Coordinates of C-alpha atoms in Angstrom, one line a residue:
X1 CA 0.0 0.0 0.0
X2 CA 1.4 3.6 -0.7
X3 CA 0.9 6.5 0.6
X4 CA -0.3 9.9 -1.6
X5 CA 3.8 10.6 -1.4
X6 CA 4.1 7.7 -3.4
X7 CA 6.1 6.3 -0.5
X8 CA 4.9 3.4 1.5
X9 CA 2.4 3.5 3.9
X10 CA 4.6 3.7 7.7
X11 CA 3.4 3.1 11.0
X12 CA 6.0 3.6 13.9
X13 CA 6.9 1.1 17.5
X14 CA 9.4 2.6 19.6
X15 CA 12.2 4.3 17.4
X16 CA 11.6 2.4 14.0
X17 CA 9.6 2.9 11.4
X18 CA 7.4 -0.5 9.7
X19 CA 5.9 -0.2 6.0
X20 CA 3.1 -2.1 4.5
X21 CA 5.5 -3.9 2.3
X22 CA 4.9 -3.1 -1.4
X23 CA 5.8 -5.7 -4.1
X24 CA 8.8 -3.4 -5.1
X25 CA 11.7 -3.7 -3.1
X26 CA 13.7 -0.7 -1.0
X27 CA 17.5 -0.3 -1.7
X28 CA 19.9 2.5 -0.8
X29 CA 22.5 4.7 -2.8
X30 CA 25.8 6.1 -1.7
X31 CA 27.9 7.6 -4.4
X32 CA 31.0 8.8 -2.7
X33 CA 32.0 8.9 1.1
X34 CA 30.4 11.8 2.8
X35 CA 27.5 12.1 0.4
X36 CA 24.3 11.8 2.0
X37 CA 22.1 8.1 0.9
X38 CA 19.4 8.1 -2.0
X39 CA 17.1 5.5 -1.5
X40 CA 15.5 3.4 -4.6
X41 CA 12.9 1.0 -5.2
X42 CA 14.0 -1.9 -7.5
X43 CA 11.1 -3.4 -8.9
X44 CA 11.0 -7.3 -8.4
X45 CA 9.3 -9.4 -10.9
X46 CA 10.2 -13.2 -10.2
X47 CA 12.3 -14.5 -7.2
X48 CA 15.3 -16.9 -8.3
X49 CA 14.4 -20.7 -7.4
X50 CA 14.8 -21.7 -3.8
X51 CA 17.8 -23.5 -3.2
X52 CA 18.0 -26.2 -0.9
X53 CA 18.4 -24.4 2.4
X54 CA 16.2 -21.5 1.6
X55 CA 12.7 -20.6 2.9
X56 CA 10.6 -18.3 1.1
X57 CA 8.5 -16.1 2.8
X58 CA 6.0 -13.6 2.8
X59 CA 7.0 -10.8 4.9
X60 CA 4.0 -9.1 7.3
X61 CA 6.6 -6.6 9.0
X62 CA 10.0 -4.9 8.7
X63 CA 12.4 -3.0 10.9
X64 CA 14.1 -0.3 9.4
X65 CA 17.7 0.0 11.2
X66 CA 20.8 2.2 10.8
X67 CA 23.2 0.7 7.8
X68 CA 27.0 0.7 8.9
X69 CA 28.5 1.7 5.7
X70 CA 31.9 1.8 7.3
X71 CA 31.3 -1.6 8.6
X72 CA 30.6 -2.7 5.3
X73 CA 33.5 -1.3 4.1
X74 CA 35.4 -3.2 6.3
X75 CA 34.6 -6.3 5.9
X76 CA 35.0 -5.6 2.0
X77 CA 30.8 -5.7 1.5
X78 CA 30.4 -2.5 0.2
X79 CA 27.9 -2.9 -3.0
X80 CA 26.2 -0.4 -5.4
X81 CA 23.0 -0.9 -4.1
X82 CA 22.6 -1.8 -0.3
X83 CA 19.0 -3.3 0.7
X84 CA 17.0 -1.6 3.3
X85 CA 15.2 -3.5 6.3
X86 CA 16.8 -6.6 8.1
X87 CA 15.1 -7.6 10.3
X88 CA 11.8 -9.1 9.0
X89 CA 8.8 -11.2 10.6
X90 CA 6.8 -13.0 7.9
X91 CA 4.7 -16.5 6.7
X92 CA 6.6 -19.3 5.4
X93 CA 5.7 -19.7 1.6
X94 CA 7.7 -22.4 0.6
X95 CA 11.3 -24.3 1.8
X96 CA 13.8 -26.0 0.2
X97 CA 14.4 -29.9 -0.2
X98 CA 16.9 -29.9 2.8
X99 CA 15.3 -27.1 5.3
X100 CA 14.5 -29.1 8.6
X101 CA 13.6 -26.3 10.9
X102 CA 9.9 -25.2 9.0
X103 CA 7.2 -25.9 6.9
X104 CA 4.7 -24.0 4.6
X105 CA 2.4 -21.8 7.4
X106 CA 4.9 -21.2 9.7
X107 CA 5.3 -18.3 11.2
X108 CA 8.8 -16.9 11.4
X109 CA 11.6 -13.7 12.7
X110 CA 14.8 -13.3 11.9
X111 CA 17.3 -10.7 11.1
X112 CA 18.8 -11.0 7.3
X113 CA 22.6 -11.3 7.1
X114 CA 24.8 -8.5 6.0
X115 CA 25.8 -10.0 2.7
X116 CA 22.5 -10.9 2.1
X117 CA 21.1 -9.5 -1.2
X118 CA 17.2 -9.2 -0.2
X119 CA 15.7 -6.2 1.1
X120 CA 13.3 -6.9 3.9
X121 CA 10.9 -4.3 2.4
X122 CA 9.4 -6.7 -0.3
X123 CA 6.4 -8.8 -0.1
X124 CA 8.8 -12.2 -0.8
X125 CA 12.2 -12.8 -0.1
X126 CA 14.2 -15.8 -0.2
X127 CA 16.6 -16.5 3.7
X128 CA 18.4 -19.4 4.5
X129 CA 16.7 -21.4 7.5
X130 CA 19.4 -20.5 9.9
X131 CA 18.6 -16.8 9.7
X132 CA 15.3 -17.7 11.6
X133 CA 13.4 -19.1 14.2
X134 CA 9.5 -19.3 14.7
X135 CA 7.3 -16.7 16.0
X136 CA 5.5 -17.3 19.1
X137 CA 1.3 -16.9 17.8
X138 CA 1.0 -14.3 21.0
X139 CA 3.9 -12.2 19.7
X140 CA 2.4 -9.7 16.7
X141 CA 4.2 -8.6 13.4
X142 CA 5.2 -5.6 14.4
X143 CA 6.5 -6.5 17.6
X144 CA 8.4 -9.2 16.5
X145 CA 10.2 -7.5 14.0
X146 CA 10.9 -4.4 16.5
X147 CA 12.5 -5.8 19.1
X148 CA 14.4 -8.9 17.4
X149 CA 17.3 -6.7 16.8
X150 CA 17.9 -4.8 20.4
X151 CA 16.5 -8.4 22.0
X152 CA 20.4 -9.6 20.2
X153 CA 22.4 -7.0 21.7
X154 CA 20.5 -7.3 25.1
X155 CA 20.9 -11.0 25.3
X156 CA 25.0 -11.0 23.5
X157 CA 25.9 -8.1 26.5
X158 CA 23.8 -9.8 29.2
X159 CA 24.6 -13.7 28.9
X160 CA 28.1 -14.0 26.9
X161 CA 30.0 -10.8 27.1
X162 CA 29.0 -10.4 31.3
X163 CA 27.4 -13.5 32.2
X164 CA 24.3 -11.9 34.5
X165 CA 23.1 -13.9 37.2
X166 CA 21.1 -13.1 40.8
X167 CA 22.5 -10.5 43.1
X168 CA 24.4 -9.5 40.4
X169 CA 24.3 -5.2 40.1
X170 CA 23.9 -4.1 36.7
X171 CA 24.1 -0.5 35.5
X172 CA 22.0 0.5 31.9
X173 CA 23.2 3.5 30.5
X174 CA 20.5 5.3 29.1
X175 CA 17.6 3.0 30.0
X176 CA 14.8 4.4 28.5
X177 CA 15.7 3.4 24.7
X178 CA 14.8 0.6 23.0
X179 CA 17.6 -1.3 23.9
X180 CA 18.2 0.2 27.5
X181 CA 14.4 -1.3 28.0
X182 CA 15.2 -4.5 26.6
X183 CA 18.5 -4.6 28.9
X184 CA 16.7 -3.7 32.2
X185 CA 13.6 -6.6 31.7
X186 CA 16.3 -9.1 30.9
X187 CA 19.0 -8.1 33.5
X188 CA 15.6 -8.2 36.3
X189 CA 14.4 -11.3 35.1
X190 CA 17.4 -13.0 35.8
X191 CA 17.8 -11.6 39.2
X192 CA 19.9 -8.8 38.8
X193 CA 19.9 -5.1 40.6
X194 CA 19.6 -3.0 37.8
X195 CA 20.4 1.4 38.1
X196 CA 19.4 2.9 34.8
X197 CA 20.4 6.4 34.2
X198 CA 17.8 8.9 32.3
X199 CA 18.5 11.6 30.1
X200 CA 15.7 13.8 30.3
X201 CA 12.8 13.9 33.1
X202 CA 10.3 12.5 30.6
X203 CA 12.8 9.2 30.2
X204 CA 13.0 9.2 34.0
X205 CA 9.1 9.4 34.5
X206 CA 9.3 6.2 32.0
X207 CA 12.0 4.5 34.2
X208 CA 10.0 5.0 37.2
X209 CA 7.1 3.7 35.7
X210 CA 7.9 0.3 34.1
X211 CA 6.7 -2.6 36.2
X212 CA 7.5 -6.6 35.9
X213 CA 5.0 -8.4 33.7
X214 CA 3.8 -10.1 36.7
X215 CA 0.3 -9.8 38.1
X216 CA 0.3 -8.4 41.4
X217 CA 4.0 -7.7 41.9
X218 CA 4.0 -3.7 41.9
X219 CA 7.9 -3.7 42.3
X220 CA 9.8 -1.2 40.3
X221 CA 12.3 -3.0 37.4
X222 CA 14.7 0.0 38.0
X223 CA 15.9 0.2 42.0
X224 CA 17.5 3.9 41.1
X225 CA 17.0 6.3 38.3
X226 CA 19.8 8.6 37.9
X227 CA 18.6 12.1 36.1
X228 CA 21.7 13.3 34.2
X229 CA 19.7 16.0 32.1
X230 CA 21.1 18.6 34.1
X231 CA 24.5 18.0 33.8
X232 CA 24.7 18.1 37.6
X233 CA 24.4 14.3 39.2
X234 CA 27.9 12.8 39.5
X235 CA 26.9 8.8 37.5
X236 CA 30.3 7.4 39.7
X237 CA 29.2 8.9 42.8
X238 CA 25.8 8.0 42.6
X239 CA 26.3 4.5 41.8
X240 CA 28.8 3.7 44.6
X241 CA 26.6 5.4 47.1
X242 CA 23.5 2.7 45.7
X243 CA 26.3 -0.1 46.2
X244 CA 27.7 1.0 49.5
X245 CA 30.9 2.1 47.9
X246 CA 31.6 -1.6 46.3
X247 CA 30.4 -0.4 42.6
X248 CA 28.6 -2.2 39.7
X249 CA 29.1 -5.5 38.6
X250 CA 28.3 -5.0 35.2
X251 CA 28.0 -1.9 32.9
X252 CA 26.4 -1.3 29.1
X253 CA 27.1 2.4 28.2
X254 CA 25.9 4.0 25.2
X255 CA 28.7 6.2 24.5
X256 CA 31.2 7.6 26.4
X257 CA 33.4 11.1 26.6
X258 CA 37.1 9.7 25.9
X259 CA 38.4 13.5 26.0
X260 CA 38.0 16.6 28.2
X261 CA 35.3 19.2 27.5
X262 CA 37.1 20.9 25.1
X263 CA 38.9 18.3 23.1
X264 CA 36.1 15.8 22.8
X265 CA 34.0 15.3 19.6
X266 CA 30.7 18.4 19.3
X267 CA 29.0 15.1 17.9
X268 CA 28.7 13.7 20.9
X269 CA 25.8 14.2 23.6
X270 CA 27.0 16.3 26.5
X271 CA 25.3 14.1 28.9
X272 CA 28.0 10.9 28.0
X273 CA 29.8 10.1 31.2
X274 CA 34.0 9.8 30.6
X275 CA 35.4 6.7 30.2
X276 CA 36.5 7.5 34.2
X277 CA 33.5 7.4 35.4
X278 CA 32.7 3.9 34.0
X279 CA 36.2 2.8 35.2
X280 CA 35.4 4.6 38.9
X281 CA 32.2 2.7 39.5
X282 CA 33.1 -0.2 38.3
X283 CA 32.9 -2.9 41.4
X284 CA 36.0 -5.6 41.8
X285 CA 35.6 -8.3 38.5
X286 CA 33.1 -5.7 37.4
X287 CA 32.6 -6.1 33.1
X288 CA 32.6 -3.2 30.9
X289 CA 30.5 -3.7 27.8
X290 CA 30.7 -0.7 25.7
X291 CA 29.3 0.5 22.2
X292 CA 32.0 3.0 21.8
X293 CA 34.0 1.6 18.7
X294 CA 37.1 3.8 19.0
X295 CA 37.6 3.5 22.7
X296 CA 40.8 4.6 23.7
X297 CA 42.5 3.6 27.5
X298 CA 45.4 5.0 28.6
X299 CA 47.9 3.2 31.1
X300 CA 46.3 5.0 34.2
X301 CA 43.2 3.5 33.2
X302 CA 44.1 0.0 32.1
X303 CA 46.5 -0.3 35.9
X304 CA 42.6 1.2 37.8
X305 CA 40.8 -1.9 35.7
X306 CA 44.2 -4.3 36.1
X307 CA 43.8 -3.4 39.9
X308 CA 39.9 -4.2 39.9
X309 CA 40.3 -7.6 37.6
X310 CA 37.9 -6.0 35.9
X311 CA 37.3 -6.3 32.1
X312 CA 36.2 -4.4 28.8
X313 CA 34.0 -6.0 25.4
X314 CA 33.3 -4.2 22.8
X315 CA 29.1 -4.6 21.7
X316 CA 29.1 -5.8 18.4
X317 CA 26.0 -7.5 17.3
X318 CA 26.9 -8.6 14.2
X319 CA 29.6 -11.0 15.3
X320 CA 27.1 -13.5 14.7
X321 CA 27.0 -13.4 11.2
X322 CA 30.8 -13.0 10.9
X323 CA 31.2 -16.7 11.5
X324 CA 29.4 -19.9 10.9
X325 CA 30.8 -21.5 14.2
X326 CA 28.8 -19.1 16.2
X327 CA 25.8 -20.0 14.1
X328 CA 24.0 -22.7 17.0
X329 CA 24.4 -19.8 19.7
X330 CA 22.7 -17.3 17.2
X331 CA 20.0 -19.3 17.0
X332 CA 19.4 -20.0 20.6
X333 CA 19.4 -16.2 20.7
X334 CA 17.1 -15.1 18.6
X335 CA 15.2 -17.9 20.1
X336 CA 15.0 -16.6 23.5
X337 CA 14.7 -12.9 22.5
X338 CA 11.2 -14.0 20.6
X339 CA 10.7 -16.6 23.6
X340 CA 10.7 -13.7 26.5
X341 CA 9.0 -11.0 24.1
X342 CA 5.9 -13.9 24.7
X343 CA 6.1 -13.2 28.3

């Protein structure tokens, strides 16, 4: 269905955008480096056969998400034309001779791989069966698709980068985004203490506000908000002070300062806390896992986290599709992320 712009129809779910998907199929254009994207629709008139590990589906929703060009770059999969909309929710249609995992009718989520050549914003595409898993019937389309994505980097910081488990303290930087949400039900529901910090007083009012999808347990998910839209609340201080001065066990930022004031990047938000702040709060064998690609420690701050036995991973959710070894634990992840969003 399209819209009087001539652009499809879009509805939105937290910070992404879904389109009724049209049978033409949504690709992006970058000429040079520092030019801004075009974005065109191929039309697609018949799919190539499936092959034997393919399933074909029909595709009900679709998660539009940032495309790391530089990533892409990289890993040397730069192309003309990149397709638009990964993560996809859909019927099966048909599967190939030697797919085990569905059938015709099934209903499925996955997140396409980043050398696949399918844009998720077409009525049928073609993914190999490891790409997806079924979709619980109580879980809806747009849900599915939504949260598949940030329900990854949740459950890849949470269980194999930090290992959460009860009594464990865990602080969410920036809790009220779609990830930071994911990260707090997840981090709770295995027992953890989790401190979120907020970035404006609507995000904190959120914070305050989400419950446990329990009936009759009225217990906050967040034991401390910390309001940092001021510029005034001290994260290291606060957190110690929650702890009784033994820090955090585990920490997902989402960003940091790596420079003073006047040195660091104007791109960045003012409200980041510096990379000695994270180190400061950090408990003894506390885990860093951070988002900040270019992370830079000098040797002050590696001796403060060599004195904590303390430990840095980088956040990189795509790691799963980098390597076919990884590929059972991928799927038991993207099992569980579809699993809880059923609870």
């Amino acid at each position: 269905m399209l819209s009087s712009s001539g652009l499809p129809a879009a509805t939105t779910f937290g910070c992404c955008v879904f389109f009724q998907i049209t049978m033409k199929a949504l690709y992006c254009q970058q000429n040079s480096p520092g030019e801004e994207m075009t974005f065109v629709f191929q039309e697609r008139e018949n799919l190539p056969p499936t092959r034997d590990n393919d399933v074909k589906v029909q595709v009900r929703a679709c998660a539009l998400s940032w495309i790391d060009t530089k990533l892409l770059s990289e890993i040397k999969l730069e192309k003309e034309l990149l397709p638009v909309g990964r993560e996809i929710s859909g019927v099966v249609l048909e599967v190939g001779r030697k797919v085990t995992f569905f059938q015709p009718d099934d209903e499925v989520v996955g997140i396409l791989p980043l050398d696949s050549e399918e844009s998720g914003l077409c009525e049928v595409i073609l993914v190999h069966e490891h790409y997806l898993v079924r979709k619980p019937e109580k879980v809806c389309w747009v849900e599915a698709a939504g949260t598949v994505r940030d329900g990854v980097r949740a459950y890849t910081a949470l269980h194999y980068l930090s290992q959460v488990s009860p009594g464990k303290t865990v602080l969410v930087m920036d809790g009220a985004s779609p990830f930071g949400t994911i990260a707090i039900q997840l981090a709770q529901h295995r027992g953890a203490k989790v401190i979120s910090t907020a970035y404006s007083l609507e995000d904190k009012q959120y914070l305050e506000r989400l419950r446990p999808p329990v009936e009759g347990i009225r217990q906050p998910l967040v034991a401390r908000v910390i309001d940092v839209s001021n510029g005034k609340i001290d994260v290291a201080e606060s957190c110690l002070e929650e702890t009784g001065g033994l820090g955090v066990d585990i920490v997902l930022d989402a960003g940091v300062k790596l420079y003073s004031a006047e040195d660091e990047s104007t791109s960045k938000s003012p409200l980041l806390p510096h990379k000695h702040d994270i180190i400061t709060l950090l408990g003894i064998g506390g885990h860093w896992i951070t988002t900040e690609k270019n992370l830079q420690l000098d040797p002050p701050d590696s001796h403060s986290l060599f004195l904590k036995g303390a430990t840095v991973s980088f956040l990189n959710d795509e790691i799963w599709n980098l390597s076919n070894i990884q590929q059972g634990k991928y799927l038991y992840i993207l099992l569980m992320v579809i699993l809880n969003a059923d609870c």
